[in-house]
Coordinates of C-alpha atoms in Angstrom, one line a residue:
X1 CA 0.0 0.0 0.0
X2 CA 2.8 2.4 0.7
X3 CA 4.7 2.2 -2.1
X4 CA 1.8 2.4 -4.4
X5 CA 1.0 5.5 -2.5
X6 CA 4.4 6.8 -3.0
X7 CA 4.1 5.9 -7.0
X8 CA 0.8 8.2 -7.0
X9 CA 2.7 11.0 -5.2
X10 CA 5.4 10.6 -7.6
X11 CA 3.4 10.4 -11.0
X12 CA 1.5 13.5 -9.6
X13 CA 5.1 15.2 -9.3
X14 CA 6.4 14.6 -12.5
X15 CA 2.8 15.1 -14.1
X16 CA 3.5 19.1 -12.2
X17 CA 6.8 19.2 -13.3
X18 CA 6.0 18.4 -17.2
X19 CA 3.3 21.0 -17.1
X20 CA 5.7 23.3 -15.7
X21 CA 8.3 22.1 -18.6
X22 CA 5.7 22.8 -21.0
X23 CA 4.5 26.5 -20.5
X24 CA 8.0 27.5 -20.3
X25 CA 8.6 26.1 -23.7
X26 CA 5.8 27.5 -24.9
X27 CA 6.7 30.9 -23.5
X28 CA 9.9 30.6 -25.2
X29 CA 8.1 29.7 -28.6
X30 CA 6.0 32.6 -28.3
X31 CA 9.2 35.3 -27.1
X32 CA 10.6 34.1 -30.3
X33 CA 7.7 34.8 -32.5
X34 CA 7.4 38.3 -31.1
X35 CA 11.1 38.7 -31.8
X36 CA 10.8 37.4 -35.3
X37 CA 7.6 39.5 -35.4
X38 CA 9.7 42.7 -34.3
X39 CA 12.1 42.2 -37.1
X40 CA 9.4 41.5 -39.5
X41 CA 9.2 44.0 -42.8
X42 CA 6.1 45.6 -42.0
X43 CA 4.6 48.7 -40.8
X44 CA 5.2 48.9 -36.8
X45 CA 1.1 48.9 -36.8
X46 CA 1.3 45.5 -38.4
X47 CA 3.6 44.1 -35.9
X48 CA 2.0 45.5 -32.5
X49 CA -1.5 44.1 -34.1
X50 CA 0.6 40.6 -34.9
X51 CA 2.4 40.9 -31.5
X52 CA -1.6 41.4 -30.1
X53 CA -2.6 37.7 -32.2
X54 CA 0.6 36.3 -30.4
X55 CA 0.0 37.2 -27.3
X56 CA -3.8 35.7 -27.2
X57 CA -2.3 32.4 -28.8
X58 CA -0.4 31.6 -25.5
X59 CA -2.5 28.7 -24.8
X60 CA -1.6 28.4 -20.9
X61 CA -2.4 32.2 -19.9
X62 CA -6.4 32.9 -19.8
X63 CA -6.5 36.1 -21.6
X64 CA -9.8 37.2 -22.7
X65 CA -9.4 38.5 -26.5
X66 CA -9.3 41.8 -26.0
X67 CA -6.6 44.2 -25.4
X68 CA -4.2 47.0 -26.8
X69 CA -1.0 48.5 -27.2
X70 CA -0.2 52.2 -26.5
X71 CA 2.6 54.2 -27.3
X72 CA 3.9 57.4 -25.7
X73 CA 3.8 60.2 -28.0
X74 CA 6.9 62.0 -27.3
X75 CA 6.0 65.6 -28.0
X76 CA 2.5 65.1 -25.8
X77 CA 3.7 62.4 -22.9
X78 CA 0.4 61.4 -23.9
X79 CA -0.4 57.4 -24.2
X80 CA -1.8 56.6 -28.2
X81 CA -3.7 53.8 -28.9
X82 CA -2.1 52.1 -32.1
X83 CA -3.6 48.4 -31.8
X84 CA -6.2 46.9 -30.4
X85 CA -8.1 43.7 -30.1
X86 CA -12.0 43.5 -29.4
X87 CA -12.5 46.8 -28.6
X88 CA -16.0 48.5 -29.3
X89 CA -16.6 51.7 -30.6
X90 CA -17.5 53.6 -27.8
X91 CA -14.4 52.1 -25.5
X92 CA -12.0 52.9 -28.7
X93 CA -13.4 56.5 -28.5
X94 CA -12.7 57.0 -24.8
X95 CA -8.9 55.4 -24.9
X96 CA -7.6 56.8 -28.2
X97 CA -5.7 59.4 -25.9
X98 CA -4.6 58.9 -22.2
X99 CA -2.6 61.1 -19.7
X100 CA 0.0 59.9 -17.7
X101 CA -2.0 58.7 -14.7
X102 CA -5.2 58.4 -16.2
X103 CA -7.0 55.1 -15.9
X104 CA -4.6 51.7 -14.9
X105 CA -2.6 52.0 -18.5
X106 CA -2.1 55.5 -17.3
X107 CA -0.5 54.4 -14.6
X108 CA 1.7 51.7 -15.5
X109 CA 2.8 54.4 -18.2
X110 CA 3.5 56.5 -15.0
X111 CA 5.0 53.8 -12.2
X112 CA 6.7 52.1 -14.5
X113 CA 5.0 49.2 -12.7
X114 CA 2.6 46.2 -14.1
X115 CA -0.8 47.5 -13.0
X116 CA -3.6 44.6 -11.7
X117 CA -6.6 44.7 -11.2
X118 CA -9.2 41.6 -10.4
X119 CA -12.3 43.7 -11.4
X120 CA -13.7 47.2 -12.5
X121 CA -12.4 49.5 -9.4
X122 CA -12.2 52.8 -8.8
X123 CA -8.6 53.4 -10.4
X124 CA -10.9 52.2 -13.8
X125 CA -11.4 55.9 -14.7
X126 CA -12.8 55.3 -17.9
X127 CA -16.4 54.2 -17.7
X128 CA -18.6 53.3 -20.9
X129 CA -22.4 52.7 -21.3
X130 CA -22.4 48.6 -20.7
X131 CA -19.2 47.9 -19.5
X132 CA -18.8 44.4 -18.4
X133 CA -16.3 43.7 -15.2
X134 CA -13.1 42.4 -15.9
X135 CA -9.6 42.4 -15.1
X136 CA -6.3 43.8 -16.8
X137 CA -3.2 43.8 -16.8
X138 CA -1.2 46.8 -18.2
X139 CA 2.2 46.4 -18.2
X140 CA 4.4 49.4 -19.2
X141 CA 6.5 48.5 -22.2
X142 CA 10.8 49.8 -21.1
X143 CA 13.7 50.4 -22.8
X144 CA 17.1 51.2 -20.8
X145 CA 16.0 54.8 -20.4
X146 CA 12.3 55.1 -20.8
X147 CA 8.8 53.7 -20.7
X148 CA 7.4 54.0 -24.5
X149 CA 4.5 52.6 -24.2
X150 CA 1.7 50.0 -22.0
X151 CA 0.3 46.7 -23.5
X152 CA -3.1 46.4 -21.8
X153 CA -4.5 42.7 -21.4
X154 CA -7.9 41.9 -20.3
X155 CA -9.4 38.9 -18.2
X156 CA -12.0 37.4 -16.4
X157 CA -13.2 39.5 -13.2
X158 CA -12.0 38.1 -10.5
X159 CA -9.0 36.2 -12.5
X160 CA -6.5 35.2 -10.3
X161 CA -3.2 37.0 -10.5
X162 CA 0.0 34.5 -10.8
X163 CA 3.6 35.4 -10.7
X164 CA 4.3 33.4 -13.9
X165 CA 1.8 35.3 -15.7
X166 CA 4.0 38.8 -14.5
X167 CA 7.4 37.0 -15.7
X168 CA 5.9 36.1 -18.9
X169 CA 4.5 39.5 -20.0
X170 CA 7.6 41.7 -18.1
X171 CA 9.6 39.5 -21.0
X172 CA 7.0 39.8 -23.8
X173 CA 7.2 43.8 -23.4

């Protein structure tokens, strides 16, 4: 009895450790698409709308399929929408622009921080006409000297932040 007991504790081990083995092949795989992606001759439009598609592939990582890219417009400091996935008209006419600060992609432009949220909260300071909850996560996009720009990910309300979920997208950006 023990040692079959001990062979079910172990199965359920290695079982862990090959789904562990897995996602960070696939999260590999998908760095390198977005690599290849960034070197890719086409507009940079094309490849943050491409980099989007990747992104939502990841098969592990329950992203709903909606979300954006900003850039910071260096004359303005402002945040620009230049891609998007699932957006609706209404939400693309209240986040074409953002200030520094303004709404969570706001602030991760601002902190220099991945901003989280589980639900619709009050740091959500753009509000449309049949808004759904939901969760995000906006994660500022860095070079060596500057942030230029937030990708903005959406999930369920009430998702469950993970810390291999924050490793994977602090690489990805």
């Amino acid at each position: 009895y023990k040692t079959l007991s001990r062979l079910k504790n172990e199965i359920k081990l290695r079982e862990k450790q090959e789904t562990v083995i897995k996602r960070r092949l696939g999260s590999r795989i998908t760095i390198n698409k977005l690599l290849e992606t960034s070197l890719a001759p086409m507009s940079l439009i094309q490849q943050l709308e491409s980099l989007l598609d990747i992104i939502f592939s990841i098969p592990w990582f329950t992203l709903n399929q909606k979300g954006s890219i900003f850039l910071i417009d260096q004359e303005t400091g402002n945040l620009e929408l230049k891609a998007h996935r699932g957006f609706r008209k209404e939400q693309l006419a209240k986040c074409l622009r953002l200030r520094p600060g303004q709404c969570l992609c706001g602030q991760a432009a601002m902190t220099g921080q991945t901003i989280y949220a589980a639900h619709v909260d009050d740091r959500h300071h753009i509000r449309f006409e049949h808004m759904q909850d939901h969760g995000h996560y906006c994660v500022p996009i860095k070079t060596s000297e500057r942030i230029i720009g937030v990708i903005n990910l959406y999930v369920n309300a009430n998702h469950v932040r993970k810390t291999e979920e924050d490793e994977f997208l602090d690489s990805v950006a």
